[in-house]
Every structure is written in C-alpha cells, then in structure tokens.
C-alpha cells in the first residue's frame, strides 16, 4: 500500500512527539543503575527472602532501619520496572515480594557493585575525549582517571582487587559457567589438564574441575592475584604473565580475557598458548563476546554492544569482535581452524581453536 504524503507527515509528527518524551530516558539514564545499586546496598531482596513471605512497607522499613516514605519511593520505582512485585495482604496493607530479577540482584550483587563503583564509573565521563582526541584509540581512560591502568590499580588497592575479582567470579559462577556446563560440557572430554589463563582467584577453574573431575586445573594469573586465592581441590595456582609464557596443559581456557587486548597483543598471548598445548590434540577454548548485528535477540545484542563501549573506558585497546574477526585473529596466531558456538541464553560464545 502506497503511503500518502499526509500519512508520512502524521508519522513524522508522532515520532517527534515520542522523542520529546523519550529524551528524558537518556537524560536520566544513570538513575536506574543508581536506584538498583541502592536496593542492593539496602539488601531489600535479602530481607524479603529471609522473611520467607511478602513484607509490608512497615516491616521492610523496620528490618532495614530505613525511612518509610523514602523506601516507599524506591520500591515504587523498582516495582514499576518489574524488579519487585506488590500485592494486597489479607490485613490490608500492600506487601512486596520477590521476582526472578530481584533474586538475581542478590546473586549478582558483587558484579553490580563493582560496575557501579565510583572507580569503575569515573572513566565513562571522559568517553568523548577518547573518541575525539585519540584517533589511534590508544589512550587509557581508566589510567587517566586513576593514574594507573586497571591491573596496576588493583595490585595497589587490595579492597578494589577483592571487589574486582569477586565481581567477575560472581558473573562466571552464577550465569556463564552453568550455561557452559549445561550445553557444552562435551568440549572438556579428553582434556586431562586445563590451564585457565587470566583465571583470577580460581573460582571459575574450581567449578570446571568439580564438574569434570578427570581434569587437573592450573589457575594462571598475575602474582598479586593468585597470592590471595584460596586453595581448591584439583587446582594449582601459578603466578606469572601470559605475555611471557603459559603453563603447559592439554588445553588452554580464557573467559572474558582476550577482549581486553588488541590483535597484536592477543596474537602474542595465543602463540604462547600454542607452545603450551600438544600440537595434535591440544586446543584453546575462549569464552568471549561475538558480535553479530543480525542477532535476533535484541537484548543480547544490546548488552554485547554495551560491553564493547565499556572496553573503551577500561582498557587501552580493548574491543569486542565479530566471528570473522575472531577467525582471522586465530589464523594469524597459527591455529588452522576454529569453531564458534553460541551459548544459549547468555552473552558470550565459545570459540574453540585447534592447531591441526
């Protein structure tokens, strides 16, 4: 059906009217994260969970030692976004109950508090300076904000180091690893030893080794990271730099690591992995974002594109990659082939690379 000029004009007017309202979503875009952080810090979800049933405003404000009128406004905001539910009790007052999303606030609290901490938020405020002034993309906004890159900052600030590792481990333990072990456990078959490169405090590897007890694990990260790691059965902690070497194992594993580095740096790391694994049977397993602009799940695509911008604020040359870019990168590092497998329902994919 042909669209008349009058219909086209109406559509344009509707879009302009909608834009006048929608603009406020972006003006106050920070507010949603701030209120959710507030809910986590107050432990609203924890209180309802411990209570075992929906709680009234009076019960919640008493349990949390909060101002009832202010807490009401926070809860109203969160109910509107589907994070909590409200219902009428037999006694009359409205009560607040949990949702799957509010329970995730509890389990993912460490990651949320990390990403919304002043340390992590500060570099975002200079994003335009990086885009405008650094055509080569080599400036480090985190370093500009804090005087050190993120790794040196973590080494010098034990409290942040703990927050950083707990946040990343929380994401792995709650979301990513269950999805991997639920749908891709077969990729660990025949792997007698696995080195987790950039494995943090070893939580990820401990989960993998427990799920695949035939494997022995080597948790490889910077000395200041592994020095504070707890001991796990079947996991050996090794301190060092992946730019110098990678400990020998049947297979190498990366999770959310290579996206922090540019192609040249990744090739160096991957070549070190190639030297560490058997030529005929060894492989590298990479859990990382793969951007596909044709992705049908628009929420997943939006998160992946957001992560790409996040890397601009955090690392000198970090970036997310498309499937073609991952394949080209691995070929330059000396791997003959790779297999990219999306993990259903989560942000990253699994990229398996083989020497022969």
Coordinates of C-alpha atoms in Angstrom, one line a residue:
X1 CA 0.0 0.0 0.0
X2 CA 1.3 3.4 -1.0
X3 CA 1.9 5.8 1.9
X4 CA 0.5 9.2 1.2
X5 CA 2.3 12.4 2.0
X6 CA -0.3 13.2 4.7
X7 CA 0.3 9.8 6.3
X8 CA 4.0 10.3 6.2
X9 CA 3.6 13.7 7.8
X10 CA 1.5 12.2 10.6
X11 CA 4.1 9.5 11.2
X12 CA 6.8 12.1 11.4
X13 CA 4.8 14.2 13.9
X14 CA 4.2 11.1 16.1
X15 CA 7.9 10.3 16.1
X16 CA 8.8 13.9 17.1
X17 CA 6.2 13.8 19.9
X18 CA 7.5 10.5 21.1
X19 CA 11.1 11.8 21.0
X20 CA 10.1 14.7 23.3
X21 CA 9.2 12.1 26.0
X22 CA 11.9 9.5 25.2
X23 CA 14.7 12.0 25.5
X24 CA 14.2 12.0 29.3
X25 CA 15.1 8.3 29.4
X26 CA 18.6 9.3 28.3
X27 CA 18.8 12.5 30.3
X28 CA 18.2 10.4 33.5
X29 CA 19.8 7.2 32.2
X30 CA 22.0 7.0 35.2
X31 CA 19.1 6.9 37.6
X32 CA 18.0 3.3 37.1
X33 CA 21.5 2.0 37.9
X34 CA 21.7 4.2 41.0
X35 CA 18.4 3.1 42.4
X36 CA 19.2 -0.6 41.8
X37 CA 22.5 -0.1 43.5
X38 CA 20.7 1.5 46.4
X39 CA 18.4 -1.6 46.6
X40 CA 21.4 -3.9 46.7
X41 CA 23.2 -1.8 49.4
X42 CA 20.0 -1.7 51.5
X43 CA 19.6 -5.5 51.0
X44 CA 15.9 -5.3 50.2
X45 CA 15.8 -8.6 48.4
X46 CA 17.8 -10.3 51.1
X47 CA 15.3 -9.1 53.8
X48 CA 12.3 -10.4 51.9
X49 CA 14.0 -13.7 51.2
X50 CA 14.9 -14.1 54.9
X51 CA 11.4 -13.2 55.9
X52 CA 10.1 -16.1 53.8
X53 CA 7.0 -14.3 52.6
X54 CA 6.0 -10.8 51.2
X55 CA 6.7 -7.9 53.5
X56 CA 4.8 -4.7 54.1
X57 CA 6.5 -1.3 53.9
X58 CA 6.3 -1.1 57.7
X59 CA 8.0 -4.5 58.1
X60 CA 10.7 -3.7 55.5
X61 CA 11.5 -0.2 56.8
X62 CA 11.8 -1.7 60.3
X63 CA 14.0 -4.6 59.2
X64 CA 16.2 -2.3 57.1
X65 CA 16.2 0.7 59.5
X66 CA 15.0 3.0 56.7
X67 CA 12.7 6.0 56.3
X68 CA 9.3 4.5 55.3
X69 CA 8.4 7.4 52.9
X70 CA 11.7 7.3 51.1
X71 CA 11.8 3.5 51.0
X72 CA 8.3 3.6 49.5
X73 CA 9.5 5.8 46.6
X74 CA 12.4 3.4 46.0
X75 CA 10.1 0.4 45.9
X76 CA 7.6 2.2 43.7
X77 CA 10.3 2.8 41.2
X78 CA 11.5 -0.8 41.3
X79 CA 8.0 -2.3 41.1
X80 CA 7.3 -0.2 38.0
X81 CA 10.3 -1.9 36.4
X82 CA 9.3 -5.4 37.4
X83 CA 12.1 -5.9 39.8
X84 CA 9.8 -6.4 42.8
X85 CA 6.0 -7.2 42.9
X86 CA 3.4 -5.7 45.2
X87 CA 0.3 -7.4 46.4
X88 CA -2.5 -6.7 48.8
X89 CA -2.4 -8.7 52.0
X90 CA -5.4 -10.1 54.0
X91 CA -4.7 -7.5 56.6
X92 CA -5.0 -4.7 54.1
X93 CA -1.5 -3.1 53.6
X94 CA 0.4 -3.6 50.4
X95 CA 3.2 -6.1 50.6
X96 CA 6.3 -6.5 48.5
X97 CA 7.5 -9.8 47.1
X98 CA 10.4 -11.2 45.1
X99 CA 10.7 -11.8 41.4
X100 CA 13.3 -13.8 39.4
X101 CA 15.0 -10.4 38.7
X102 CA 15.1 -9.3 42.3
X103 CA 16.7 -12.7 43.3
X104 CA 19.3 -12.1 40.6
X105 CA 20.1 -8.8 42.4
X106 CA 21.2 -10.8 45.4
X107 CA 23.2 -13.4 43.5
X108 CA 24.8 -10.8 41.1
X109 CA 25.3 -8.1 43.8
X110 CA 29.1 -8.3 43.6
X111 CA 29.2 -7.6 39.9
X112 CA 26.6 -4.8 40.1
X113 CA 28.5 -3.1 43.0
X114 CA 31.8 -3.4 41.0
X115 CA 30.4 -1.9 37.8
X116 CA 28.6 0.9 39.6
X117 CA 31.5 1.7 42.0
X118 CA 33.0 5.3 41.7
X119 CA 36.3 3.7 40.5
X120 CA 34.6 2.0 37.5
X121 CA 32.2 4.8 36.7
X122 CA 34.8 7.6 36.6
X123 CA 36.3 6.7 33.2
X124 CA 32.9 6.8 31.5
X125 CA 32.8 10.5 32.0
X126 CA 35.7 11.1 29.6
X127 CA 34.5 8.8 26.8
X128 CA 34.1 11.7 24.3
X129 CA 37.7 12.7 24.9
X130 CA 39.0 9.3 23.9
X131 CA 36.9 9.3 20.7
X132 CA 37.8 12.9 19.7
X133 CA 41.4 13.2 20.8
X134 CA 42.8 9.7 20.3
X135 CA 42.3 8.7 16.7
X136 CA 44.5 5.7 17.2
X137 CA 42.4 4.6 20.2
X138 CA 45.4 4.1 22.4
X139 CA 44.6 6.3 25.4
X140 CA 43.5 4.6 28.6
X141 CA 40.6 6.3 30.3
X142 CA 40.9 4.3 33.4
X143 CA 44.5 5.3 33.7
X144 CA 43.6 9.0 33.1
X145 CA 41.1 8.8 35.9
X146 CA 43.1 7.0 38.4
X147 CA 46.8 7.4 37.5
X148 CA 47.3 3.6 36.8
X149 CA 45.9 1.0 34.5
X150 CA 43.3 -1.3 36.0
X151 CA 45.8 -4.1 36.7
X152 CA 48.3 -1.9 38.5
X153 CA 45.5 -0.1 40.3
X154 CA 44.1 -3.5 41.6
X155 CA 47.6 -4.5 42.7
X156 CA 48.0 -1.3 44.7
X157 CA 44.5 -1.3 46.2
X158 CA 43.6 -4.6 48.0
X159 CA 40.0 -3.6 48.6
X160 CA 39.4 -2.9 44.9
X161 CA 41.3 -6.0 44.0
X162 CA 38.9 -8.0 46.1
X163 CA 35.8 -6.2 44.7
X164 CA 37.1 -6.7 41.1
X165 CA 37.7 -10.5 41.5
X166 CA 34.5 -11.1 43.4
X167 CA 32.5 -9.3 40.7
X168 CA 34.0 -11.2 37.8
X169 CA 33.7 -14.5 39.7
X170 CA 30.1 -13.8 40.5
X171 CA 29.3 -13.4 36.8
X172 CA 31.1 -16.6 36.0
X173 CA 29.6 -18.7 38.8
X174 CA 26.0 -17.6 38.5
X175 CA 25.4 -17.1 34.8
X176 CA 28.2 -18.2 32.4
X177 CA 29.6 -21.4 33.9
X178 CA 26.2 -23.1 34.4
X179 CA 25.3 -22.3 30.8
X180 CA 28.6 -23.7 29.6
X181 CA 28.4 -26.9 31.6
X182 CA 24.7 -27.3 30.7
X183 CA 25.2 -27.2 27.0
X184 CA 28.9 -27.5 26.1
X185 CA 30.4 -29.9 28.7
X186 CA 31.5 -32.3 25.9
X187 CA 34.3 -29.9 24.9
X188 CA 36.2 -30.9 28.1
X189 CA 36.1 -34.6 27.2
X190 CA 39.6 -36.0 26.8
X191 CA 41.2 -32.9 28.5
X192 CA 43.4 -34.2 31.3
X193 CA 44.8 -30.8 32.3
X194 CA 43.4 -27.4 31.7
X195 CA 45.2 -24.0 32.2
X196 CA 42.8 -21.1 32.9
X197 CA 44.7 -18.1 31.5
X198 CA 43.8 -15.0 33.5
X199 CA 41.8 -17.2 35.8
X200 CA 41.6 -14.7 38.7
X201 CA 41.3 -16.2 42.1
X202 CA 40.5 -19.7 40.7
X203 CA 36.7 -19.8 41.2
X204 CA 36.0 -20.5 37.5
X205 CA 38.5 -23.3 37.3
X206 CA 37.4 -24.8 40.6
X207 CA 33.8 -25.1 39.2
X208 CA 35.1 -26.7 36.0
X209 CA 37.3 -29.2 37.7
X210 CA 34.5 -30.2 40.1
X211 CA 32.1 -30.7 37.2
X212 CA 34.8 -32.6 35.2
X213 CA 36.7 -34.5 37.9
X214 CA 39.0 -36.2 35.3
X215 CA 40.7 -32.8 34.7
X216 CA 43.5 -31.2 36.7
X217 CA 43.5 -27.4 36.7
X218 CA 46.2 -24.8 36.6
X219 CA 45.0 -21.3 37.6
X220 CA 47.3 -18.8 35.9
X221 CA 47.2 -15.1 36.7
X222 CA 49.4 -12.3 37.9
X223 CA 51.2 -12.9 41.2
X224 CA 49.2 -10.3 43.2
X225 CA 46.0 -12.1 42.1
X226 CA 46.9 -15.7 42.9
X227 CA 48.7 -14.8 46.1
X228 CA 45.3 -14.1 47.7
X229 CA 43.5 -17.0 46.2
X230 CA 42.1 -19.8 48.4
X231 CA 43.1 -23.4 47.7
X232 CA 40.8 -25.6 45.7
X233 CA 40.9 -29.3 45.3
X234 CA 42.4 -30.2 41.9
X235 CA 43.6 -26.7 41.2
X236 CA 47.2 -25.4 41.3
X237 CA 47.8 -21.7 41.4
X238 CA 50.6 -20.3 39.2
X239 CA 51.7 -16.7 39.2
X240 CA 53.1 -15.1 36.0
X241 CA 52.4 -13.1 32.9
X242 CA 50.6 -14.6 29.8
X243 CA 52.8 -12.3 27.7
X244 CA 55.8 -14.2 28.8
X245 CA 54.6 -17.8 28.8
X246 CA 51.6 -20.1 29.5
X247 CA 52.0 -23.2 31.7
X248 CA 51.8 -26.5 29.7
X249 CA 48.5 -28.3 29.7
X250 CA 46.3 -30.3 27.4
X251 CA 44.1 -27.3 26.7
X252 CA 44.1 -23.5 27.5
X253 CA 41.0 -21.7 28.6
X254 CA 40.1 -18.0 28.6
X255 CA 37.0 -16.3 29.9
X256 CA 36.4 -12.6 29.3
X257 CA 40.2 -12.0 28.9
X258 CA 41.2 -11.5 25.2
X259 CA 38.6 -8.8 24.6
X260 CA 40.8 -6.5 26.8
X261 CA 43.7 -6.6 24.3
X262 CA 44.3 -5.6 20.7
X263 CA 45.1 -8.1 17.9
X264 CA 48.8 -7.8 18.2
X265 CA 48.7 -8.5 21.9
X266 CA 46.2 -11.3 21.5
X267 CA 48.4 -13.0 18.9
X268 CA 51.3 -12.9 21.3
X269 CA 49.2 -14.5 24.1
X270 CA 47.8 -17.1 21.7
X271 CA 51.2 -18.0 20.4
X272 CA 52.3 -18.7 23.9
X273 CA 49.2 -20.9 24.3
X274 CA 50.1 -22.7 21.1
X275 CA 53.5 -23.5 22.6
X276 CA 51.9 -24.8 25.8
X277 CA 49.5 -27.3 24.4
X278 CA 50.0 -30.6 22.4
X279 CA 50.2 -30.0 18.6
X280 CA 47.9 -32.8 17.6
X281 CA 45.3 -32.9 20.4
X282 CA 45.6 -29.5 22.1
X283 CA 43.1 -26.7 21.8
X284 CA 42.3 -23.3 23.1
X285 CA 38.8 -22.6 24.5
X286 CA 37.8 -18.9 24.5
X287 CA 34.6 -17.7 26.2
X288 CA 34.0 -14.2 25.0
X289 CA 31.6 -12.0 23.2
X290 CA 31.0 -12.5 19.5
X291 CA 29.1 -9.5 17.9
X292 CA 26.6 -10.4 15.2
X293 CA 24.5 -7.4 14.2
X294 CA 21.9 -9.8 12.7
X295 CA 21.3 -11.3 16.1
X296 CA 17.6 -11.8 16.6
X297 CA 17.7 -11.4 20.3
X298 CA 17.9 -7.6 20.5
X299 CA 18.5 -7.6 24.3
X300 CA 21.6 -9.8 23.9
X301 CA 22.9 -7.7 21.0
X302 CA 22.4 -4.5 23.1
X303 CA 24.4 -6.0 26.0
X304 CA 27.2 -7.1 23.7
X305 CA 27.4 -3.6 22.1
X306 CA 27.4 -2.1 25.6
X307 CA 30.3 -4.3 26.6
X308 CA 32.2 -3.1 23.6
X309 CA 31.8 0.5 24.7
X310 CA 32.7 -0.5 28.3
X311 CA 36.0 -1.8 27.0
X312 CA 36.7 1.7 25.5
X313 CA 36.5 3.1 29.1
X314 CA 38.6 0.4 30.7
X315 CA 41.5 -0.7 28.5
X316 CA 43.8 1.0 26.1
X317 CA 42.9 -1.1 23.1
X318 CA 40.2 -3.5 24.2
X319 CA 37.3 -4.4 21.9
X320 CA 34.6 -7.0 21.2
X321 CA 35.0 -8.9 17.9
X322 CA 32.8 -10.4 15.2
X323 CA 33.0 -14.1 14.3
X324 CA 35.1 -13.2 11.2
X325 CA 37.5 -11.1 13.3
X326 CA 38.0 -13.9 15.8
X327 CA 38.7 -16.4 13.0
X328 CA 41.3 -14.1 11.4
X329 CA 42.9 -13.4 14.8
X330 CA 43.3 -17.1 15.5
X331 CA 44.7 -17.8 12.0
X332 CA 47.3 -15.1 12.4
X333 CA 48.3 -16.8 15.8
X334 CA 48.9 -20.1 13.9
X335 CA 45.7 -22.0 14.5
X336 CA 44.4 -23.9 11.5
X337 CA 40.7 -23.8 12.3
X338 CA 38.2 -22.7 14.9
X339 CA 34.6 -23.5 15.8
X340 CA 32.3 -20.8 17.2
X341 CA 29.4 -22.0 19.3
X342 CA 26.8 -19.6 20.7
X343 CA 25.8 -20.4 24.3
X344 CA 22.0 -20.3 24.5
X345 CA 20.6 -17.5 26.7
X346 CA 23.9 -15.9 27.8
X347 CA 26.1 -13.1 26.4
X348 CA 29.3 -14.9 25.4
X349 CA 30.0 -17.6 22.8
X350 CA 32.6 -20.4 22.9
X351 CA 35.4 -20.2 20.4
X352 CA 37.5 -23.4 20.1
X353 CA 40.8 -23.1 18.2
X354 CA 42.9 -26.1 17.0
X355 CA 46.5 -26.3 15.8
X356 CA 45.8 -29.1 13.4

